[in-house]
Amino acid sequence: MSVRTIGVVMNGVTGRMGYRQHLVRSVLAINEQGGVTLSDGERVKLRPVLVGRSAGKLADIAARHAIPDHTTDLDAALADDDNLIYFDAQVTSARVKAVLKAIEAGKHIYAEKPTAESAQEAVALAEAATAKGVKNGVVQDKLFLPGLLKLKRLIDGGFFGRILSVRGEFGYWVFEGDWQEAQRPSWNYRAEDGGGIVLDMFPHWHYVLENLFGRVESVYARAVTHIPSRVDEQGATYQATADDAAYGVFELEGGIVAQINSSWAVRVNRDELVEFQVDGTHGSAVAGLRNCRVQHRSATPKPVWNPDLPVTARFRDDWQEVPDNGEFDNGFKIQWEAFVRHVLEDAPFPNDFASGARGVQLAELGLRSSAEGRRIEVPQL
Ligand SMILES: NC(=O)c1ccc[n+]([C@@H]2O[C@H](COP(=O)([O-])OP(=O)(O)OC[C@H]3O[C@@H](n4cnc5c(N)ncnc54)[C@H](O)[C@@H]3O)[C@@H](O)[C@H]2O)c1
């Protein structure tokens, strides 16, 4: 079978996500495995064209991975007809301008979330891509995590009966940067630079809720900045103008209530950095990034509230691990493969800019809910 190579312009590869998950774990890993296999057996390899602001950093990455093409000139990369796809993992605030340029150049677009900082811009991107007739996709990696795939398997198998509620707990302590270096970039904590945990995480929660449980119909959120000042990459103290924690309640179609706490100011007392507990009439599950535990109604203990007695029951022992029953590949890579098939043979790819815009809309309404102190209905986009 023949092997074909297509150019992929990758903007933002010096960043955390662009480098590790998208370049190394996805694009280069796809080439190492021999490419993406299309339905007729043809294999497609990806030729990354690294784009960024720092020629030196790009050259370092290119040398490390023997990548011939790198440039600081986005226009030139977009002008090359061999480059079919534009990928964007820049800081969020730089995304819209570059993506619009790439749409104008007729490239198919794959982008990190959030696709924009406002719902209006996110919708405009979706409309621009549709008008130009280019394929478009947004990273929705959590859907491909083993833990959530197992949860989806339970839902599809009817394990829960009627689903009542979802409780999500996400977060970890992000160091302030003074006596220990922060493990996230400082722009995450500045609203003026596209930061904030609501804009970062609500798009994720949106596609998880929409894909697994149903449409999000309303949101109530309280977004706060627990740590008011931090120290940046250069050692300078700055004001944290963006929210670093958000406590949200989402009402879903069918009456399911989802509550999700997101925080960069919480210490982990969980098995994983994110966990979702789903309670249904017939059973419950707790899913993390990798694992998923269940308790069926037939194995549900009957606790009786009595604070006078010490707790002897080991409640966690009453849960059962869901088996893998298969191999789980890197979620980012799976989505890249799906997007390449979408571009080249029109394979389905539901994670499009329209769904990305619904995620940005939820973030925007979450912030509004917090500012106004009220529950807000989510209009259908
Ligand atoms: N899917 C996920 O799980 C996930 C996780 C983290 C971040 N993200 C998203 O990925 C994107 C990148 O996040 P990151 O954590 O990799 O950020 P990062 O700060 O590590 O990287 C940002 C990249 O953008 C480039 N850039 C372009 N214009 C810039 C500017 N004006 N200022 C600063 N940098 C600029 C930087 O050079 C760098 O390559 C964000 O949109 C973020 O929301 C997604």
Coordinates of C-alpha atoms and ligand atoms in Angstrom, one line a residue:
M1 CA 0.0 0.0 0.0
S2 CA 1.1 3.5 -0.7
V3 CA 2.3 6.0 1.8
R4 CA 1.4 9.6 1.4
T5 CA 2.8 12.6 3.4
I6 CA 0.9 15.8 4.2
G7 CA 2.2 19.0 5.7
V8 CA 0.9 20.1 9.1
V9 CA 1.7 23.6 10.3
M10 CA 2.1 23.4 14.1
N11 CA 1.9 26.7 15.9
G12 CA 2.8 26.8 19.6
V13 CA 5.1 23.7 19.8
T14 CA 7.4 25.4 22.3
G15 CA 4.6 25.3 24.8
R16 CA 3.7 22.5 27.3
M17 CA 0.8 21.1 25.3
G18 CA 2.1 21.8 21.8
Y19 CA 5.4 20.1 22.4
R20 CA 4.7 17.1 24.6
Q21 CA 1.1 16.0 23.7
H22 CA 0.8 17.2 20.2
L23 CA 4.2 17.1 18.6
V24 CA 5.9 14.2 20.4
R25 CA 3.1 12.0 21.7
S26 CA 0.8 12.5 18.6
V27 CA 2.4 13.7 15.3
L28 CA 5.8 12.1 15.8
A29 CA 4.3 9.0 17.4
I30 CA 1.9 8.6 14.4
N31 CA 4.9 8.7 12.0
E32 CA 6.8 6.2 14.1
Q33 CA 4.0 3.8 13.9
G34 CA 3.9 4.1 10.1
G35 CA 1.3 6.8 9.7
V36 CA -2.5 7.0 9.9
T37 CA -4.2 4.2 8.1
L38 CA -7.1 5.2 5.9
S39 CA -10.1 3.0 5.2
D40 CA -8.6 1.8 1.9
G41 CA -5.4 0.8 3.6
E42 CA -3.4 3.8 2.4
R43 CA -1.0 5.2 5.1
V44 CA -0.6 8.9 5.7
K45 CA 2.5 10.4 7.4
L46 CA 2.5 13.9 8.8
R47 CA 5.3 16.4 8.0
P48 CA 5.3 18.9 10.8
V49 CA 6.2 22.5 10.0
L50 CA 7.1 24.1 13.3
V51 CA 5.9 27.7 13.7
G52 CA 6.5 30.0 16.6
R53 CA 8.0 33.3 17.8
S54 CA 11.5 32.1 18.8
A55 CA 13.7 30.9 15.9
G56 CA 16.2 29.5 18.5
K57 CA 13.6 27.5 20.4
L58 CA 12.1 26.1 17.2
A59 CA 15.6 25.2 15.9
D60 CA 16.4 23.3 19.2
I61 CA 13.2 21.3 18.9
A62 CA 13.7 20.6 15.2
A63 CA 17.3 19.4 15.9
R64 CA 16.2 17.2 18.8
H65 CA 13.6 15.4 16.6
A66 CA 15.3 15.8 13.1
I67 CA 12.4 17.9 11.8
P68 CA 13.5 19.8 8.6
D69 CA 10.9 22.5 8.6
H70 CA 10.6 25.3 11.1
T71 CA 9.9 29.0 10.7
T72 CA 8.8 32.2 12.5
D73 CA 6.9 33.2 9.4
L74 CA 3.3 31.9 9.8
D75 CA 2.2 33.5 6.5
A76 CA 4.9 31.6 4.5
A77 CA 3.9 28.3 6.1
L78 CA 0.3 28.9 5.3
A79 CA 1.2 29.9 1.7
D80 CA 2.6 26.4 1.0
D81 CA -0.1 24.3 -0.7
D82 CA 1.5 21.1 0.6
N83 CA 0.5 22.1 4.1
L84 CA -3.0 20.8 4.4
I85 CA -3.6 21.3 8.1
Y86 CA -3.0 24.2 10.5
F87 CA -2.8 23.2 14.2
D88 CA -2.8 25.8 17.0
A89 CA -1.6 25.2 20.6
Q90 CA -0.6 28.8 21.3
V91 CA -1.7 30.7 24.4
T92 CA -5.4 31.1 24.1
S93 CA -5.3 34.8 23.6
A94 CA -3.3 34.4 20.3
R95 CA -5.5 31.7 18.8
V96 CA -8.4 33.6 17.0
K97 CA -6.1 35.8 14.9
A98 CA -3.9 32.9 13.7
V99 CA -6.8 30.5 13.1
L100 CA -8.7 33.1 11.1
K101 CA -5.6 33.6 9.0
A102 CA -5.3 29.9 8.4
I103 CA -9.0 29.6 7.5
E104 CA -8.5 32.4 5.0
A105 CA -5.5 30.4 3.5
G106 CA -7.9 27.5 3.1
K107 CA -6.2 25.2 5.6
H108 CA -8.2 22.6 7.6
I109 CA -7.9 23.6 11.2
Y110 CA -7.3 21.6 14.4
A111 CA -6.9 23.7 17.6
E112 CA -6.5 23.4 21.3
K113 CA -9.4 24.4 23.5
P114 CA -10.7 26.9 24.3
T115 CA -11.0 27.9 20.6
A116 CA -11.5 31.6 21.7
E117 CA -11.8 33.8 24.8
S118 CA -15.5 34.7 24.1
A119 CA -18.4 32.8 22.7
Q120 CA -19.0 35.4 20.0
E121 CA -15.4 34.9 18.7
A122 CA -15.7 31.1 19.0
V123 CA -18.9 31.1 17.0
A124 CA -17.3 33.5 14.4
L125 CA -14.5 31.0 14.0
A126 CA -17.0 28.1 13.4
E127 CA -18.9 30.2 10.9
A128 CA -15.7 31.3 9.1
A129 CA -14.5 27.7 8.8
T130 CA -17.9 26.6 7.5
A131 CA -18.1 29.5 5.0
K132 CA -14.7 28.7 3.7
G133 CA -15.5 24.9 3.5
V134 CA -12.5 23.8 5.6
K135 CA -12.7 21.0 8.1
N136 CA -12.3 22.0 11.7
G137 CA -11.7 20.3 15.0
V138 CA -11.0 21.1 18.6
V139 CA -9.0 19.0 21.1
Q140 CA -11.4 17.2 23.5
D141 CA -8.8 14.8 24.9
K142 CA -10.6 13.9 28.1
L143 CA -13.2 11.9 26.1
F144 CA -10.4 9.4 25.2
L145 CA -9.1 8.9 28.7
P146 CA -9.3 5.3 29.8
G147 CA -11.3 6.2 32.9
L148 CA -13.9 8.1 30.9
L149 CA -14.0 5.5 28.2
K150 CA -14.9 3.0 30.9
L151 CA -17.5 5.3 32.2
K152 CA -19.0 5.6 28.7
R153 CA -19.0 1.8 28.5
L154 CA -21.0 1.6 31.7
I155 CA -23.5 4.2 30.5
D156 CA -23.9 2.5 27.1
G157 CA -24.4 -0.8 28.9
G158 CA -27.2 0.5 31.0
F159 CA -25.3 0.0 34.3
F160 CA -26.6 3.1 36.0
G161 CA -30.4 2.7 35.5
R162 CA -31.6 6.4 35.6
I163 CA -28.6 8.7 36.1
L164 CA -29.3 11.1 39.0
S165 CA -26.1 13.1 39.5
V166 CA -22.5 13.7 38.6
R167 CA -19.9 15.0 41.0
G168 CA -16.6 16.0 39.6
E169 CA -13.5 17.0 41.6
F170 CA -10.6 18.4 39.7
G171 CA -7.5 20.1 40.9
Y172 CA -4.2 20.2 42.7
W173 CA -1.9 22.7 44.4
V174 CA -0.2 25.0 41.9
F175 CA 2.8 26.5 43.6
E176 CA 2.8 30.2 44.0
G177 CA 6.3 30.5 42.4
D178 CA 8.0 32.1 45.4
W179 CA 9.7 29.3 47.3
Q180 CA 8.8 26.6 44.8
E181 CA 8.5 27.1 41.0
A182 CA 4.9 27.1 39.7
Q183 CA 4.2 24.1 37.6
R184 CA 1.8 26.0 35.2
P185 CA 2.6 29.1 33.0
S186 CA 1.9 32.5 34.6
W187 CA -0.5 33.6 31.9
N188 CA -3.0 31.1 33.4
Y189 CA -3.4 33.4 36.3
R190 CA -3.9 36.7 34.4
A191 CA -7.3 37.4 33.0
E192 CA -5.9 39.9 30.5
D193 CA -3.7 37.1 29.0
G194 CA -6.6 34.6 28.5
G195 CA -6.0 32.9 31.9
G196 CA -8.5 31.6 34.5
I197 CA -9.6 28.2 35.5
V198 CA -13.2 28.7 34.2
L199 CA -12.0 29.5 30.7
D200 CA -9.5 26.6 31.0
M201 CA -11.7 23.9 32.5
F202 CA -15.3 24.6 31.7
P203 CA -14.8 23.8 28.0
H204 CA -13.5 20.4 29.1
W205 CA -16.5 19.9 31.5
H206 CA -18.8 20.9 28.7
Y207 CA -17.8 18.3 26.2
V208 CA -17.6 15.6 28.9
L209 CA -21.1 16.4 30.2
E210 CA -22.6 16.8 26.7
N211 CA -21.0 13.6 25.3
L212 CA -21.6 11.4 28.3
F213 CA -24.8 12.7 29.9
G214 CA -26.7 15.2 27.8
R215 CA -27.0 18.9 26.9
V216 CA -26.0 21.4 29.6
E217 CA -29.2 23.5 30.2
S218 CA -28.1 25.8 33.0
V219 CA -25.1 26.9 35.0
Y220 CA -24.5 28.3 38.4
A221 CA -20.8 29.0 39.2
R222 CA -18.8 30.8 41.8
A223 CA -15.3 31.7 40.5
V224 CA -12.7 33.0 42.9
T225 CA -9.1 34.0 43.1
H226 CA -7.9 32.3 46.2
I227 CA -4.2 33.3 45.7
P228 CA -4.1 37.0 44.8
S229 CA -0.4 37.3 43.8
R230 CA 2.1 34.9 42.3
V231 CA 5.7 34.8 41.0
D232 CA 6.3 34.4 37.3
E233 CA 8.8 32.6 35.2
Q234 CA 11.3 35.5 35.6
G235 CA 10.9 35.6 39.4
A236 CA 8.8 38.8 39.3
T237 CA 5.7 39.1 41.6
Y238 CA 2.5 39.7 39.6
Q239 CA -1.2 40.2 40.5
A240 CA -3.3 37.1 39.8
T241 CA -6.3 38.8 38.0
A242 CA -7.9 35.5 36.9
D243 CA -9.9 33.0 38.9
D244 CA -7.9 30.0 40.2
A245 CA -10.9 28.0 41.5
A246 CA -14.5 27.6 40.4
Y247 CA -17.4 25.8 42.1
G248 CA -20.0 25.0 39.5
V249 CA -23.5 23.4 39.3
F250 CA -24.7 22.4 35.9
E251 CA -28.3 21.1 35.2
L252 CA -28.4 18.7 32.3
E253 CA -31.2 17.5 30.1
G254 CA -33.2 14.7 31.7
G255 CA -32.9 16.3 35.1
I256 CA -29.3 15.2 35.9
V257 CA -27.5 17.5 38.2
A258 CA -23.7 17.9 37.8
Q259 CA -21.5 19.6 40.3
I260 CA -17.9 20.1 39.5
N261 CA -15.2 21.8 41.6
S262 CA -12.1 23.0 39.7
S263 CA -9.2 24.3 41.7
W264 CA -5.5 25.1 41.5
A265 CA -5.6 25.9 45.2
V266 CA -6.5 22.4 46.6
R267 CA -4.4 19.6 47.9
V268 CA -5.1 16.2 46.4
N269 CA -6.8 13.7 48.7
R270 CA -8.2 11.6 45.9
D271 CA -6.8 8.7 43.8
E272 CA -6.5 10.8 40.7
L273 CA -6.2 14.5 39.7
V274 CA -9.8 14.4 38.4
E275 CA -12.6 12.1 39.5
F276 CA -16.2 12.0 38.6
Q277 CA -18.7 10.2 40.7
V278 CA -21.9 9.2 38.9
D279 CA -24.9 8.0 40.9
G280 CA -27.8 6.2 39.3
T281 CA -30.8 4.2 40.5
H282 CA -29.1 0.9 39.7
G283 CA -25.5 1.7 40.5
S284 CA -22.7 4.2 41.0
A285 CA -19.2 4.7 39.5
V286 CA -16.2 6.8 40.3
A287 CA -14.1 7.4 37.2
G288 CA -10.7 9.1 37.1
L289 CA -8.2 9.6 34.3
R290 CA -7.3 5.9 34.1
N291 CA -9.4 3.9 36.5
C292 CA -13.1 3.4 37.2
R293 CA -14.7 1.7 40.2
V294 CA -18.3 0.7 40.5
Q295 CA -20.9 -0.3 43.1
H296 CA -24.0 -2.0 42.0
R297 CA -27.3 -1.6 43.9
S298 CA -27.1 -5.3 44.8
A299 CA -23.8 -4.7 46.6
T300 CA -24.7 -1.4 48.2
P301 CA -24.2 -1.4 52.0
K302 CA -26.7 0.2 54.3
P303 CA -24.9 2.8 56.5
V304 CA -26.8 4.1 59.4
W305 CA -26.0 7.6 60.7
N306 CA -24.7 7.4 64.3
P307 CA -22.0 9.8 65.3
D308 CA -21.8 8.2 68.7
L309 CA -20.1 5.1 67.3
P310 CA -16.7 4.9 65.6
V311 CA -16.9 4.1 61.9
T312 CA -15.9 0.5 61.3
A313 CA -17.1 0.0 57.8
R314 CA -14.5 0.5 55.1
F315 CA -16.7 2.0 52.5
R316 CA -14.1 2.1 49.7
D317 CA -13.7 -1.7 50.0
D318 CA -17.3 -2.1 48.7
W319 CA -16.3 -0.9 45.2
Q320 CA -15.2 -3.0 42.3
E321 CA -12.6 -2.1 39.7
V322 CA -13.8 -2.0 36.1
P323 CA -11.4 -4.0 33.9
D324 CA -9.6 -2.4 30.9
N325 CA -10.8 -5.1 28.5
G326 CA -8.5 -3.6 25.8
E327 CA -5.6 -1.4 25.2
F328 CA -5.9 2.4 25.6
D329 CA -3.7 4.6 23.4
N330 CA -2.8 8.2 24.1
G331 CA -6.0 10.2 23.8
F332 CA -4.4 13.2 22.0
K333 CA -3.0 10.8 19.3
I334 CA -6.3 9.0 18.8
Q335 CA -7.9 12.4 18.2
W336 CA -5.2 13.4 15.7
E337 CA -5.7 10.2 13.8
A338 CA -9.4 10.8 13.7
F339 CA -8.9 14.4 12.5
V340 CA -6.6 13.3 9.7
R341 CA -9.2 10.8 8.5
H342 CA -11.8 13.5 8.7
V343 CA -9.7 15.7 6.5
L344 CA -8.7 13.1 4.0
E345 CA -11.8 10.8 3.7
D346 CA -14.5 12.7 5.5
A347 CA -14.7 10.3 8.4
P348 CA -16.9 11.6 11.2
F349 CA -15.4 14.0 13.7
P350 CA -18.0 15.4 16.1
N351 CA -15.4 17.5 18.0
D352 CA -15.8 20.5 15.7
F353 CA -15.6 24.2 16.2
A354 CA -19.3 24.4 16.8
S355 CA -18.9 22.1 19.8
G356 CA -15.8 24.1 20.8
A357 CA -17.9 27.2 20.8
R358 CA -20.5 25.6 23.1
G359 CA -17.7 25.0 25.5
V360 CA -16.5 28.6 25.4
Q361 CA -20.1 29.7 25.8
L362 CA -20.4 27.6 29.0
A363 CA -17.2 29.3 30.4
E364 CA -18.5 32.7 29.5
L365 CA -21.9 32.0 31.2
G366 CA -20.1 30.5 34.2
L367 CA -18.1 33.7 34.7
R368 CA -21.3 35.8 34.3
S369 CA -23.1 33.6 36.7
S370 CA -20.4 34.1 39.3
A371 CA -20.3 37.9 38.7
E372 CA -24.1 38.2 39.0
G373 CA -24.5 35.6 41.7
R374 CA -27.3 33.7 39.8
R375 CA -28.1 30.6 37.9
I376 CA -28.1 31.2 34.1
E377 CA -29.9 29.2 31.4
V378 CA -27.6 28.1 28.5
P379 CA -29.2 29.1 25.2
Q380 CA -28.8 26.5 22.4
L381 CA -26.1 27.6 20.0
Ligands
LIG1 N1 -6.2 19.9 26.2 C1 -5.7 20.1 27.4 O1 -5.8 19.3 28.3 C2 -4.9 21.3 27.7 C3 -4.1 21.4 28.8 C4 -3.4 22.6 29.0 C5 -3.5 23.7 28.1 N2 -4.4 23.6 27.0 C6 -4.5 24.7 26.1 O2 -3.4 24.7 25.3 C7 -3.0 26.0 25.0 C8 -1.5 26.2 25.4 O3 -1.4 26.0 26.8 P1 0.1 25.6 27.4 O4 -0.2 25.2 28.8 O5 0.8 24.7 26.5 O6 0.8 27.0 27.4 P2 2.3 27.4 27.3 O7 2.5 28.7 27.9 O8 3.2 26.3 27.8 O9 2.6 27.5 25.7 C9 2.1 28.6 25.0 C10 2.6 28.6 23.5 O10 2.1 29.7 22.8 C11 3.1 30.5 22.3 N3 2.7 31.9 22.3 C12 2.2 32.5 21.2 N4 1.9 33.8 21.4 C13 2.2 34.0 22.7 C14 2.1 35.2 23.5 N5 1.6 36.3 23.0 N6 2.5 35.0 24.8 C15 3.0 33.9 25.3 N7 3.1 32.7 24.5 C16 2.7 32.8 23.2 C17 4.3 30.2 23.2 O11 5.5 30.5 22.6 C18 4.1 28.7 23.5 O12 4.6 28.0 22.4 C19 -3.9 26.9 25.7 O13 -4.9 27.4 24.9 C20 -4.6 26.0 26.8 O14 -5.9 26.4 27.1 C21 -5.0 22.4 26.8

